[in-house]
GROMACS .gro file of C-alpha atoms in nm:
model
   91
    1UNK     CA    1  -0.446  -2.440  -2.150
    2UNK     CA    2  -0.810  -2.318  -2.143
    3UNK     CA    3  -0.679  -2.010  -2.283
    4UNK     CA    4  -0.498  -2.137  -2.575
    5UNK     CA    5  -0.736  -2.381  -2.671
    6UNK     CA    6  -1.015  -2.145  -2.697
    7UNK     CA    7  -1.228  -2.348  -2.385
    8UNK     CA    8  -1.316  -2.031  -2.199
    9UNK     CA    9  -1.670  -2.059  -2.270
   10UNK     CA   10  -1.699  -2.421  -2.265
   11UNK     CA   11  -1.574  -2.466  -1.958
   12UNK     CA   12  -1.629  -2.111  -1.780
   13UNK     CA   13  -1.608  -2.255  -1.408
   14UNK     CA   14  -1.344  -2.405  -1.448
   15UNK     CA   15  -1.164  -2.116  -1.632
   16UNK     CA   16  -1.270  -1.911  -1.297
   17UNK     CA   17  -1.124  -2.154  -1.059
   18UNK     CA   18  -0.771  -2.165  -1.210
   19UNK     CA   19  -0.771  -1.772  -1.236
   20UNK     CA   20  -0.894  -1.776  -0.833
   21UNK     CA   21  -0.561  -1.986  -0.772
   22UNK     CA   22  -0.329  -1.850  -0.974
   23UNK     CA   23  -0.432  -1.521  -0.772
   24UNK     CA   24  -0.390  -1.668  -0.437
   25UNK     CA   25  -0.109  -1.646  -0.245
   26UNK     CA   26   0.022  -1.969  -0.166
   27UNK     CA   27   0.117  -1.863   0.270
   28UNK     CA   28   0.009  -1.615   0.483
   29UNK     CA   29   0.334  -1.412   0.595
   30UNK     CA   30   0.288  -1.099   0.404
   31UNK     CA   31  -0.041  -1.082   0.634
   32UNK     CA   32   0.125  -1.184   0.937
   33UNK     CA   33   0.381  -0.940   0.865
   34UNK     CA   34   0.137  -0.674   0.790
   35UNK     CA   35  -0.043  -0.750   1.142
   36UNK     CA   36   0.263  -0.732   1.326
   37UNK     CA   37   0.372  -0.431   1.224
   38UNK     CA   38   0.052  -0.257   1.304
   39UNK     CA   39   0.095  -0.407   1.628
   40UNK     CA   40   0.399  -0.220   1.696
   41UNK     CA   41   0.254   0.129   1.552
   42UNK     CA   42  -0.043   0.091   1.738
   43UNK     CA   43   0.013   0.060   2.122
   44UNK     CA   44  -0.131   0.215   2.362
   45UNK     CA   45  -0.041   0.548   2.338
   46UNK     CA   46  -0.181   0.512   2.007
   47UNK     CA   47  -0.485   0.421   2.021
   48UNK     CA   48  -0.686   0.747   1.913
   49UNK     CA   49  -0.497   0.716   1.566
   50UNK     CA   50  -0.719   0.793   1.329
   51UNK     CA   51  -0.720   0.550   0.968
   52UNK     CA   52  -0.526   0.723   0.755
   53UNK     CA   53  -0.270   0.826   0.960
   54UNK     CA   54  -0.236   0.439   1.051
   55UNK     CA   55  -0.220   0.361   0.664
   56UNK     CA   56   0.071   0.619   0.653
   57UNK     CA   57   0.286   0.465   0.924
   58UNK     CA   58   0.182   0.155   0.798
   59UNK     CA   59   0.323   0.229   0.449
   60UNK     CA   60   0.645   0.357   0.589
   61UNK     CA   61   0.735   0.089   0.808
   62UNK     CA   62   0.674  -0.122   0.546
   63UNK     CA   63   0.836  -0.018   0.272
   64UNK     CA   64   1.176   0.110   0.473
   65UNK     CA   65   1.390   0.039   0.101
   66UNK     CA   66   1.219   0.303  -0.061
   67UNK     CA   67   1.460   0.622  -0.125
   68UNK     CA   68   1.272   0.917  -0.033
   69UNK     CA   69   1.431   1.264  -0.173
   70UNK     CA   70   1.439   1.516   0.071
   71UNK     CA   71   1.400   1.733  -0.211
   72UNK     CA   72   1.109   1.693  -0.385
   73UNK     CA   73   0.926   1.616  -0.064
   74UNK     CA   74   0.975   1.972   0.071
   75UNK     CA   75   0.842   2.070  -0.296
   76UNK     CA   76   0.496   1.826  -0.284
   77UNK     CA   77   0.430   1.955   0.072
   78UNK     CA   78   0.539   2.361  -0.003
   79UNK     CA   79   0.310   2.339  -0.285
   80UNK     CA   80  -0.014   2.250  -0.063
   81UNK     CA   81  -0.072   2.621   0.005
   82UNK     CA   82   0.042   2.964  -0.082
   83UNK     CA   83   0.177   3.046   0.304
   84UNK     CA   84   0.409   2.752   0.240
   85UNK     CA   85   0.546   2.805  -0.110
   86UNK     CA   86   0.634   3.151   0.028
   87UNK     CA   87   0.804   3.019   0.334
   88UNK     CA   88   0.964   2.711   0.217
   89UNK     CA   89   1.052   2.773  -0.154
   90UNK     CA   90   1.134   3.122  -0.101
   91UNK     CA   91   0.918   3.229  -0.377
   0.00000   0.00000   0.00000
């Protein structure tokens, strides 16, 4: 309403507060998920993991109903170096 009224300046607080809440989610599950699941890739045997290989696992057990191409992920990775594009693309 603030928006098509032209009130953004009058009222810029207020403007601010509706975009905060519009923003927010409304329950905490996605986070509860998210904690959960690094519970399970993190146990103890774990526990030296560094970050980013966390994020990774993290990513995959998360988004399990992405189709993944076996393909063109032998091609991203045989690309990295020249060793690999000659052993893996035959090249």
């Amino acid at each position: 309403m603030l928006c098509t009224y032209n009130l953004i300046a009058a009222f810029p607080n207020h403007f601010l507060v509706y975009k905060y809440l519009c923003t927010i989610p409304s329950t905490s599950a996605a986070s509860e998920r998210s904690f959960s699941k690094v519970k399970l890739i993190k146990t103890r045997l774990r526990s030296t993991m560094m970050q980013n290989r966390l994020e990774s696992l993290m990513l995959l057990s998360s988004e399990k109903d992405i189709v993944l191409n076996a393909e063109d992920i032998l091609n991203k990775y045989a690309f990295t170096s020249s060793v690999l594009q000659k052993e893996l693309l035959f090249k």
